Amino acid sequence: MDKLVSIQWLRGLAAIAVVWFHAMFLISNNSLQAYQTQYGDIRQIGAIGVDVFFVISGFIVSISATKARSVGAFIANRFWRIWPMYAVATLLYLVVRPDRIDLGALAMSLVFLQPLGPPTVSPTLPPGWTLLFEAAFYAVIAAALLWRSQRSLQERIAILVVLLVLIGSAFGFARPLNILGNPITLEFLMGVLIGRVWASGYRLPAWVATSMFAAGAFFIIRDAMHGMYWEWGADSTLDASMSWQRFRTWGIYSALIVASAALRSPVPQDSGRVLTFLGDASYSIYLFHMHVLDWLMHRLDLFNGLSPDAIILAGTAAATFVGVLAHIALERPLTRMAKVWRARATAVPS
C-alpha cells in the first residue's frame, strides 16, 4: 500500500498530542498551575492520540495482512517492525528510572505480556501498555489468517474480536481477558472496517470527509470541556473499568477522524513534508517521550524564567525532538538491519 499522506499526518499529530498530554504532568506533579491544566479538562484531548493510533493500526495492519505471503510472514513483519525499538526504548528507560528495575516484569514486558500483579499494572516502559493491545490484535489477525473460510479476512477478524469481547465481558475481564477481550480492541476493529471500505476503492466526497473530521473534532473538544472523568487513565483501560465508555466516545470520534483522512481523495506525496516526517517518526516519539519527561520531572530549574504554560510546551518540544533523534539514529538503522538480515535468512541458495 502506498503511503497515505493524510494518515501519516494523523500519526504525527497523535504522537505529539500524547507527548503534550504527558508534559502537563511536569506542572501538576510539581504543584504548579497552568492555563492548559486548569481550563475545563482540555488536557485530556492529548490522551485521545492513543485511540487514534489504535484505529490507524487496525486500518493499516489489516490491509497489510491481506497481502502477507503466510501467517509466519505476517508475524515476522509485525515483530521486526515494533519489537527492536520497543526493546531498546525499554532498556534505556531503566537508565532514567532505575527504580523500575524488576527482572520478572522486564522479561514479561519484552514479550508483550502484562507483568504479574493487578490488571492495572503497566509494562516496564509505561507507554508500552498500548503495545499489549497491539500484540493481542496481531494475535487475532494471525488466528483469522489460520481460519480457512470463504469469509473475507476482515469478517473473520471482526467475528474473533467481537467474540473475545463478549467472553471478556462474561468473565469480568479477568486476566488475560482484560487484554484479549477488552472493549478497547473494538477501536482496532473500527480501523479494520475503514480498511475494508478503503480497499473497495470507495472515496468520500470532499465535503463529507471534511464534515466527518469536523464532527469528530467537535465532540472531542466538547467532552474535554465538560470533563471525561478517568477515561484517559491507562489503568482504567487495562482493567477495562472504563473501556466501554472510552470506546463509545473517543473510539468513535477517532474513527470519524481516521475515516475522514483515509477515505478522502489522496493527498499528493510531497505535501506537508514536516507532518509526514513526524508521522514516520511517530513510533519513536511515542516510545521515547517518557524518558525525557521523567528526567525533567524534578529538574524544572532548567526552565528558569518560563511560565508553567511555557514549560509544558518546552517539555513537549524537547521530548518530540529526542523522539525524532531516536527515529533517525536508532529506528531507521534497526529497520534496515532487520530487512537485510531477513533477506539473507530467506534467500534460496543457487
mmCIF file of C-alpha atoms in Angstrom:
data_model
loop_
_atom_site.group_PDB
_atom_site.id
_atom_site.type_symbol
_atom_site.label_atom_id
_atom_site.label_comp_id
_atom_site.label_asym_id
_atom_site.label_seq_id
_atom_site.Cartn_x
_atom_site.Cartn_y
_atom_site.Cartn_z
ATOM 1 C CA MET A 1 0.000 0.000 0.000
ATOM 2 C CA ASP A 2 1.367 3.383 -0.975
ATOM 3 C CA LYS A 3 1.942 5.675 1.960
ATOM 4 C CA LEU A 4 -1.215 7.632 2.714
ATOM 5 C CA VAL A 5 -0.027 11.148 3.454
ATOM 6 C CA SER A 6 -3.155 12.112 5.385
ATOM 7 C CA ILE A 7 -2.758 9.086 7.666
ATOM 8 C CA GLN A 8 0.892 9.959 8.252
ATOM 9 C CA TRP A 9 -0.189 13.449 9.256
ATOM 10 C CA LEU A 10 -2.622 11.965 11.758
ATOM 11 C CA ARG A 11 0.073 9.696 13.191
ATOM 12 C CA GLY A 12 2.397 12.640 13.706
ATOM 13 C CA LEU A 13 -0.312 14.765 15.326
ATOM 14 C CA ALA A 14 -1.452 11.876 17.533
ATOM 15 C CA ALA A 15 2.094 11.272 18.791
ATOM 16 C CA ILE A 16 2.620 14.946 19.648
ATOM 17 C CA ALA A 17 -0.802 15.062 21.333
ATOM 18 C CA VAL A 18 0.220 12.213 23.656
ATOM 19 C CA VAL A 19 3.524 13.952 24.429
ATOM 20 C CA TRP A 20 1.686 17.199 25.190
ATOM 21 C CA PHE A 21 -0.743 15.351 27.455
ATOM 22 C CA HIS A 22 2.088 13.810 29.478
ATOM 23 C CA ALA A 23 4.087 17.062 29.534
ATOM 24 C CA MET A 24 1.320 18.608 31.617
ATOM 25 C CA PHE A 25 2.301 16.324 34.479
ATOM 26 C CA LEU A 26 5.529 18.354 34.704
ATOM 27 C CA ILE A 27 3.311 21.074 36.110
ATOM 28 C CA SER A 28 0.607 19.212 38.012
ATOM 29 C CA ASN A 29 3.084 16.862 39.731
ATOM 30 C CA ASN A 30 5.107 19.881 40.882
ATOM 31 C CA SER A 31 2.038 21.614 42.359
ATOM 32 C CA LEU A 32 2.109 24.398 39.786
ATOM 33 C CA GLN A 33 -0.812 25.811 37.850
ATOM 34 C CA ALA A 34 -1.062 26.417 34.131
ATOM 35 C CA TYR A 35 -3.905 27.522 31.907
ATOM 36 C CA GLN A 36 -3.611 24.291 29.944
ATOM 37 C CA THR A 37 -4.230 22.175 33.041
ATOM 38 C CA GLN A 38 -6.992 24.309 34.552
ATOM 39 C CA TYR A 39 -9.309 25.234 31.665
ATOM 40 C CA GLY A 40 -12.030 22.597 31.756
ATOM 41 C CA ASP A 41 -10.482 19.217 31.049
ATOM 42 C CA ILE A 42 -8.740 20.378 27.909
ATOM 43 C CA ARG A 43 -5.633 18.424 28.911
ATOM 44 C CA GLN A 44 -7.497 15.205 28.175
ATOM 45 C CA ILE A 45 -7.578 15.941 24.453
ATOM 46 C CA GLY A 46 -3.987 14.764 24.102
ATOM 47 C CA ALA A 47 -4.800 11.322 25.511
ATOM 48 C CA ILE A 48 -7.060 10.597 22.553
ATOM 49 C CA GLY A 49 -3.904 10.246 20.459
ATOM 50 C CA VAL A 50 -3.766 6.643 21.705
ATOM 51 C CA ASP A 51 -7.261 5.933 20.379
ATOM 52 C CA VAL A 52 -6.338 7.464 17.022
ATOM 53 C CA PHE A 53 -3.290 5.171 16.935
ATOM 54 C CA PHE A 54 -5.460 2.123 17.636
ATOM 55 C CA VAL A 55 -7.876 2.926 14.798
ATOM 56 C CA ILE A 56 -4.998 3.655 12.403
ATOM 57 C CA SER A 57 -3.321 0.388 13.390
ATOM 58 C CA GLY A 58 -6.489 -1.552 12.652
ATOM 59 C CA PHE A 59 -6.693 0.165 9.273
ATOM 60 C CA ILE A 60 -3.071 -0.302 8.175
ATOM 61 C CA VAL A 61 -2.297 -3.721 9.673
ATOM 62 C CA SER A 62 -5.483 -5.376 8.405
ATOM 63 C CA ILE A 63 -4.734 -4.204 4.866
ATOM 64 C CA SER A 64 -1.114 -5.371 5.046
ATOM 65 C CA ALA A 65 -2.286 -8.728 6.424
ATOM 66 C CA THR A 66 -4.328 -9.379 3.269
ATOM 67 C CA LYS A 67 -1.063 -9.165 1.306
ATOM 68 C CA ALA A 68 1.049 -11.317 3.633
ATOM 69 C CA ARG A 69 2.531 -14.418 1.996
ATOM 70 C CA SER A 70 1.790 -16.508 5.064
ATOM 71 C CA VAL A 71 0.907 -16.290 8.738
ATOM 72 C CA GLY A 72 4.585 -16.602 9.591
ATOM 73 C CA ALA A 73 5.462 -13.746 7.256
ATOM 74 C CA PHE A 74 2.781 -11.546 8.829
ATOM 75 C CA ILE A 75 4.019 -12.257 12.349
ATOM 76 C CA ALA A 76 7.638 -11.668 11.318
ATOM 77 C CA ASN A 77 6.758 -8.367 9.654
ATOM 78 C CA ARG A 78 4.966 -7.121 12.755
ATOM 79 C CA PHE A 79 7.656 -8.387 15.131
ATOM 80 C CA TRP A 80 10.539 -6.713 13.336
ATOM 81 C CA ARG A 81 8.520 -3.547 12.913
ATOM 82 C CA ILE A 82 7.784 -2.961 16.590
ATOM 83 C CA TRP A 83 9.962 -5.128 18.844
ATOM 84 C CA PRO A 84 13.548 -3.872 18.274
ATOM 85 C CA MET A 85 12.725 -0.245 19.036
ATOM 86 C CA TYR A 86 10.472 -1.223 21.916
ATOM 87 C CA ALA A 87 13.220 -3.373 23.463
ATOM 88 C CA VAL A 88 15.814 -0.607 23.101
ATOM 89 C CA ALA A 89 13.439 2.032 24.484
ATOM 90 C CA THR A 90 12.531 -0.178 27.451
ATOM 91 C CA LEU A 91 16.146 -0.865 28.394
ATOM 92 C CA LEU A 92 17.139 2.788 28.038
ATOM 93 C CA TYR A 93 14.183 3.828 30.177
ATOM 94 C CA LEU A 94 15.730 1.923 33.085
ATOM 95 C CA VAL A 95 18.689 4.289 32.885
ATOM 96 C CA VAL A 96 16.322 7.179 33.588
ATOM 97 C CA ARG A 97 14.153 5.232 36.042
ATOM 98 C CA PRO A 98 16.332 2.611 37.782
ATOM 99 C CA ASP A 99 13.585 2.340 40.424
ATOM 100 C CA ARG A 100 11.534 0.381 37.863
ATOM 101 C CA ILE A 101 14.096 -2.400 37.547
ATOM 102 C CA ASP A 102 12.285 -5.691 38.125
ATOM 103 C CA LEU A 103 13.663 -8.588 36.102
ATOM 104 C CA GLY A 104 10.396 -10.524 36.100
ATOM 105 C CA ALA A 105 8.369 -7.543 34.957
ATOM 106 C CA LEU A 106 11.044 -6.657 32.411
ATOM 107 C CA ALA A 107 11.050 -10.147 30.904
ATOM 108 C CA MET A 108 7.271 -10.183 30.542
ATOM 109 C CA SER A 109 7.212 -6.645 29.179
ATOM 110 C CA LEU A 110 9.726 -7.509 26.469
ATOM 111 C CA VAL A 111 7.488 -10.292 25.147
ATOM 112 C CA PHE A 112 4.359 -8.097 25.180
ATOM 113 C CA LEU A 113 2.829 -9.729 28.243
ATOM 114 C CA GLN A 114 1.365 -7.798 31.137
ATOM 115 C CA PRO A 115 3.611 -8.101 34.208
ATOM 116 C CA LEU A 116 2.253 -10.056 37.150
ATOM 117 C CA GLY A 117 0.080 -8.196 39.592
ATOM 118 C CA PRO A 118 -3.283 -6.462 39.366
ATOM 119 C CA PRO A 119 -4.835 -5.946 35.913
ATOM 120 C CA THR A 120 -3.955 -2.246 36.132
ATOM 121 C CA VAL A 121 -0.178 -2.802 36.082
ATOM 122 C CA SER A 122 1.737 -1.362 33.109
ATOM 123 C CA PRO A 123 4.879 -2.750 31.454
ATOM 124 C CA THR A 124 8.327 -1.555 32.487
ATOM 125 C CA LEU A 125 8.120 1.230 29.896
ATOM 126 C CA PRO A 126 4.776 2.867 30.797
ATOM 127 C CA PRO A 127 3.679 3.723 27.226
ATOM 128 C CA GLY A 128 4.148 0.030 26.457
ATOM 129 C CA TRP A 129 0.659 -0.645 27.815
ATOM 130 C CA THR A 130 -0.728 0.152 24.384
ATOM 131 C CA LEU A 131 1.563 -2.447 22.811
ATOM 132 C CA LEU A 132 -0.104 -5.128 24.917
ATOM 133 C CA PHE A 133 -3.259 -4.431 22.924
ATOM 134 C CA GLU A 134 -1.325 -4.144 19.657
ATOM 135 C CA ALA A 135 0.190 -7.589 20.219
ATOM 136 C CA ALA A 136 -3.222 -9.028 21.121
ATOM 137 C CA PHE A 137 -4.665 -7.564 17.921
ATOM 138 C CA TYR A 138 -1.852 -9.129 15.883
ATOM 139 C CA ALA A 139 -2.629 -12.475 17.512
ATOM 140 C CA VAL A 140 -6.264 -12.114 16.454
ATOM 141 C CA ILE A 141 -5.223 -11.374 12.874
ATOM 142 C CA ALA A 142 -2.895 -14.405 12.885
ATOM 143 C CA ALA A 143 -5.804 -16.565 14.078
ATOM 144 C CA ALA A 144 -8.031 -15.076 11.365
ATOM 145 C CA LEU A 145 -5.397 -15.917 8.738
ATOM 146 C CA LEU A 146 -5.272 -19.506 10.002
ATOM 147 C CA TRP A 147 -9.069 -19.745 9.875
ATOM 148 C CA ARG A 148 -9.776 -21.243 6.481
ATOM 149 C CA SER A 149 -13.055 -19.774 5.326
ATOM 150 C CA GLN A 150 -14.665 -18.119 2.344
ATOM 151 C CA ARG A 151 -15.395 -15.147 4.560
ATOM 152 C CA SER A 152 -13.207 -12.125 3.965
ATOM 153 C CA LEU A 153 -10.276 -11.600 6.308
ATOM 154 C CA GLN A 154 -11.966 -8.507 7.718
ATOM 155 C CA GLU A 155 -15.090 -10.517 8.544
ATOM 156 C CA ARG A 156 -13.032 -13.173 10.308
ATOM 157 C CA ILE A 157 -11.194 -10.515 12.315
ATOM 158 C CA ALA A 158 -14.495 -8.888 13.269
ATOM 159 C CA ILE A 159 -16.001 -12.182 14.431
ATOM 160 C CA LEU A 160 -12.959 -13.023 16.570
ATOM 161 C CA VAL A 161 -12.709 -9.551 18.138
ATOM 162 C CA VAL A 162 -16.420 -9.408 18.997
ATOM 163 C CA LEU A 163 -16.348 -12.976 20.345
ATOM 164 C CA LEU A 164 -13.385 -12.180 22.599
ATOM 165 C CA VAL A 165 -15.050 -9.013 23.897
ATOM 166 C CA LEU A 166 -18.224 -10.961 24.680
ATOM 167 C CA ILE A 167 -16.232 -13.636 26.528
ATOM 168 C CA GLY A 168 -14.231 -10.984 28.347
ATOM 169 C CA SER A 169 -17.433 -9.234 29.420
ATOM 170 C CA ALA A 170 -18.976 -12.505 30.606
ATOM 171 C CA PHE A 171 -15.977 -13.300 32.809
ATOM 172 C CA GLY A 172 -15.500 -9.789 34.180
ATOM 173 C CA PHE A 173 -12.320 -9.158 32.173
ATOM 174 C CA ALA A 174 -10.242 -11.439 34.391
ATOM 175 C CA ARG A 175 -6.624 -11.667 33.263
ATOM 176 C CA PRO A 176 -5.751 -12.227 30.433
ATOM 177 C CA LEU A 177 -9.210 -11.276 29.145
ATOM 178 C CA ASN A 178 -8.551 -7.736 30.353
ATOM 179 C CA ILE A 179 -6.271 -7.534 27.300
ATOM 180 C CA LEU A 180 -7.606 -10.065 24.786
ATOM 181 C CA GLY A 181 -11.277 -9.330 25.483
ATOM 182 C CA ASN A 182 -11.014 -5.665 26.386
ATOM 183 C CA PRO A 183 -13.664 -3.472 24.686
ATOM 184 C CA ILE A 184 -10.899 -1.063 23.672
ATOM 185 C CA THR A 185 -9.955 -3.611 20.981
ATOM 186 C CA LEU A 186 -13.124 -2.550 19.181
ATOM 187 C CA GLU A 187 -11.178 0.570 18.197
ATOM 188 C CA PHE A 188 -8.880 -1.645 16.121
ATOM 189 C CA LEU A 189 -11.992 -3.183 14.595
ATOM 190 C CA MET A 190 -13.211 0.272 13.553
ATOM 191 C CA GLY A 191 -9.930 0.648 11.666
ATOM 192 C CA VAL A 192 -10.435 -2.769 10.054
ATOM 193 C CA LEU A 193 -13.858 -1.699 8.772
ATOM 194 C CA ILE A 194 -12.405 1.541 7.412
ATOM 195 C CA GLY A 195 -9.748 -0.544 5.667
ATOM 196 C CA ARG A 196 -12.417 -2.727 4.105
ATOM 197 C CA VAL A 197 -14.133 0.336 2.651
ATOM 198 C CA TRP A 198 -10.787 1.792 1.517
ATOM 199 C CA ALA A 199 -9.818 -1.455 -0.239
ATOM 200 C CA SER A 200 -13.114 -1.426 -2.137
ATOM 201 C CA GLY A 201 -11.992 1.791 -3.809
ATOM 202 C CA TYR A 202 -14.755 3.954 -2.383
ATOM 203 C CA ARG A 203 -13.777 7.543 -1.574
ATOM 204 C CA LEU A 204 -15.787 10.166 0.269
ATOM 205 C CA PRO A 205 -16.799 13.436 -1.371
ATOM 206 C CA ALA A 206 -14.626 16.242 -0.047
ATOM 207 C CA TRP A 207 -17.468 17.891 1.850
ATOM 208 C CA VAL A 208 -18.370 14.618 3.594
ATOM 209 C CA ALA A 209 -14.763 13.955 4.632
ATOM 210 C CA THR A 210 -14.432 17.493 5.971
ATOM 211 C CA SER A 211 -17.725 17.200 7.851
ATOM 212 C CA MET A 212 -16.665 13.911 9.458
ATOM 213 C CA PHE A 213 -13.389 15.428 10.610
ATOM 214 C CA ALA A 214 -15.185 18.498 11.966
ATOM 215 C CA ALA A 215 -17.719 16.330 13.810
ATOM 216 C CA GLY A 216 -15.010 14.187 15.414
ATOM 217 C CA ALA A 217 -13.015 17.241 16.480
ATOM 218 C CA PHE A 218 -16.128 18.994 17.825
ATOM 219 C CA PHE A 219 -17.178 16.081 20.010
ATOM 220 C CA ILE A 220 -13.632 15.634 21.329
ATOM 221 C CA ILE A 221 -13.406 19.287 22.344
ATOM 222 C CA ARG A 222 -16.931 19.267 23.763
ATOM 223 C CA ASP A 223 -16.240 16.310 26.024
ATOM 224 C CA ALA A 224 -12.875 17.717 27.061
ATOM 225 C CA MET A 225 -14.534 20.955 28.110
ATOM 226 C CA HIS A 226 -17.149 19.127 30.182
ATOM 227 C CA GLY A 227 -14.785 16.514 31.598
ATOM 228 C CA MET A 228 -14.266 12.839 30.851
ATOM 229 C CA TYR A 229 -13.702 11.601 34.409
ATOM 230 C CA TRP A 230 -10.998 8.904 34.273
ATOM 231 C CA GLU A 231 -11.286 7.548 30.723
ATOM 232 C CA TRP A 232 -7.790 8.767 29.848
ATOM 233 C CA GLY A 233 -6.082 6.650 32.519
ATOM 234 C CA ALA A 234 -4.061 3.660 31.332
ATOM 235 C CA ASP A 235 -5.089 1.702 34.428
ATOM 236 C CA SER A 236 -8.809 2.243 33.795
ATOM 237 C CA THR A 237 -8.334 0.841 30.292
ATOM 238 C CA LEU A 238 -6.096 -2.034 31.346
ATOM 239 C CA ASP A 239 -8.647 -3.329 33.837
ATOM 240 C CA ALA A 240 -11.489 -2.490 31.394
ATOM 241 C CA SER A 241 -13.331 -0.466 34.047
ATOM 242 C CA MET A 242 -13.709 2.496 31.668
ATOM 243 C CA SER A 243 -13.067 0.819 28.322
ATOM 244 C CA TRP A 244 -16.675 0.771 27.156
ATOM 245 C CA GLN A 245 -17.046 4.471 27.910
ATOM 246 C CA ARG A 246 -13.749 5.248 26.201
ATOM 247 C CA PHE A 247 -14.729 3.294 23.107
ATOM 248 C CA ARG A 248 -18.203 4.850 22.874
ATOM 249 C CA THR A 249 -16.735 8.335 22.933
ATOM 250 C CA TRP A 250 -13.092 8.581 21.981
ATOM 251 C CA GLY A 251 -13.105 5.413 19.872
ATOM 252 C CA ILE A 252 -15.989 6.574 17.714
ATOM 253 C CA TYR A 253 -14.641 10.117 17.458
ATOM 254 C CA SER A 254 -11.226 8.776 16.459
ATOM 255 C CA ALA A 255 -12.826 6.538 13.845
ATOM 256 C CA LEU A 256 -14.598 9.557 12.339
ATOM 257 C CA ILE A 257 -11.296 11.411 12.069
ATOM 258 C CA VAL A 258 -9.344 8.446 10.670
ATOM 259 C CA ALA A 259 -12.105 7.654 8.158
ATOM 260 C CA SER A 260 -12.118 11.277 7.012
ATOM 261 C CA ALA A 261 -8.352 11.046 6.381
ATOM 262 C CA ALA A 262 -8.268 7.576 4.823
ATOM 263 C CA LEU A 263 -11.325 7.786 2.592
ATOM 264 C CA ARG A 264 -10.815 11.247 1.147
ATOM 265 C CA SER A 265 -9.148 11.923 -2.191
ATOM 266 C CA PRO A 266 -5.417 11.131 -1.883
ATOM 267 C CA VAL A 267 -3.128 13.950 -0.772
ATOM 268 C CA PRO A 268 -0.075 14.468 -3.044
ATOM 269 C CA GLN A 269 3.001 12.651 -1.730
ATOM 270 C CA ASP A 270 5.091 15.818 -1.411
ATOM 271 C CA SER A 271 2.505 17.685 0.684
ATOM 272 C CA GLY A 272 3.153 18.684 4.293
ATOM 273 C CA ARG A 273 6.626 17.192 4.488
ATOM 274 C CA VAL A 274 7.169 18.156 8.140
ATOM 275 C CA LEU A 275 3.978 16.455 9.281
ATOM 276 C CA THR A 276 4.721 13.461 7.066
ATOM 277 C CA PHE A 277 8.172 13.143 8.642
ATOM 278 C CA LEU A 278 6.672 13.381 12.124
ATOM 279 C CA GLY A 279 4.286 10.608 11.095
ATOM 280 C CA ASP A 280 7.268 8.480 10.081
ATOM 281 C CA ALA A 281 8.883 9.229 13.449
ATOM 282 C CA SER A 282 5.673 8.818 15.475
ATOM 283 C CA TYR A 283 6.582 5.381 16.882
ATOM 284 C CA SER A 284 9.939 6.608 18.184
ATOM 285 C CA ILE A 285 8.382 9.799 19.546
ATOM 286 C CA TYR A 286 5.791 7.741 21.383
ATOM 287 C CA LEU A 287 8.307 5.273 22.806
ATOM 288 C CA PHE A 288 10.923 7.775 23.940
ATOM 289 C CA HIS A 289 8.944 10.776 25.176
ATOM 290 C CA MET A 290 8.623 9.483 28.742
ATOM 291 C CA HIS A 291 12.420 9.181 29.003
ATOM 292 C CA VAL A 292 12.669 12.928 28.563
ATOM 293 C CA LEU A 293 9.640 13.938 30.605
ATOM 294 C CA ASP A 294 10.512 11.700 33.562
ATOM 295 C CA TRP A 295 14.074 13.068 33.534
ATOM 296 C CA LEU A 296 12.718 16.626 33.515
ATOM 297 C CA MET A 297 10.144 15.982 36.236
ATOM 298 C CA HIS A 298 12.418 17.104 39.076
ATOM 299 C CA ARG A 299 14.586 19.445 37.032
ATOM 300 C CA LEU A 300 12.237 22.316 36.300
ATOM 301 C CA ASP A 301 15.055 24.680 37.243
ATOM 302 C CA LEU A 302 16.284 24.075 33.680
ATOM 303 C CA PHE A 303 13.266 26.116 32.580
ATOM 304 C CA ASN A 304 14.105 29.013 34.867
ATOM 305 C CA GLY A 305 12.171 32.100 33.855
ATOM 306 C CA LEU A 306 9.481 30.287 31.863
ATOM 307 C CA SER A 307 5.845 30.328 32.871
ATOM 308 C CA PRO A 308 4.144 26.998 33.669
ATOM 309 C CA ASP A 309 2.359 27.048 30.299
ATOM 310 C CA ALA A 310 5.658 27.668 28.511
ATOM 311 C CA ILE A 311 7.274 24.805 30.454
ATOM 312 C CA ILE A 312 4.607 22.432 29.136
ATOM 313 C CA LEU A 313 5.273 23.493 25.566
ATOM 314 C CA ALA A 314 9.056 23.365 26.057
ATOM 315 C CA GLY A 315 8.805 19.876 27.541
ATOM 316 C CA THR A 316 6.645 18.761 24.618
ATOM 317 C CA ALA A 317 9.171 20.164 22.140
ATOM 318 C CA ALA A 318 12.146 18.562 23.933
ATOM 319 C CA ALA A 319 10.513 15.123 24.135
ATOM 320 C CA THR A 320 9.436 15.312 20.478
ATOM 321 C CA PHE A 321 12.966 16.312 19.437
ATOM 322 C CA VAL A 322 14.504 13.346 21.266
ATOM 323 C CA GLY A 323 11.945 11.048 19.637
ATOM 324 C CA VAL A 324 12.903 12.371 16.206
ATOM 325 C CA LEU A 325 16.595 11.775 17.001
ATOM 326 C CA ALA A 326 15.744 8.219 18.079
ATOM 327 C CA HIS A 327 13.935 7.697 14.788
ATOM 328 C CA ILE A 328 16.957 8.835 12.787
ATOM 329 C CA ALA A 329 19.717 7.280 14.899
ATOM 330 C CA LEU A 330 18.007 4.064 16.013
ATOM 331 C CA GLU A 331 14.761 3.197 14.251
ATOM 332 C CA ARG A 332 15.959 3.675 10.693
ATOM 333 C CA PRO A 333 19.223 1.699 11.143
ATOM 334 C CA LEU A 334 17.424 -1.089 13.038
ATOM 335 C CA THR A 335 14.786 -1.293 10.307
ATOM 336 C CA ARG A 336 17.465 -1.538 7.609
ATOM 337 C CA MET A 337 19.373 -4.186 9.564
ATOM 338 C CA ALA A 338 16.229 -6.231 10.053
ATOM 339 C CA LYS A 339 15.453 -6.097 6.323
ATOM 340 C CA VAL A 340 18.968 -7.184 5.379
ATOM 341 C CA TRP A 341 19.000 -9.998 7.928
ATOM 342 C CA ARG A 342 15.580 -11.279 6.847
ATOM 343 C CA ALA A 343 16.538 -11.100 3.167
ATOM 344 C CA ARG A 344 19.632 -13.198 3.835
ATOM 345 C CA ALA A 345 17.710 -15.660 6.004
ATOM 346 C CA THR A 346 15.088 -16.267 3.318
ATOM 347 C CA ALA A 347 17.453 -16.280 0.339
ATOM 348 C CA VAL A 348 17.405 -19.532 -1.588
ATOM 349 C CA PRO A 349 20.930 -20.863 -2.318
ATOM 350 C CA SER A 350 21.667 -21.024 -6.029
#
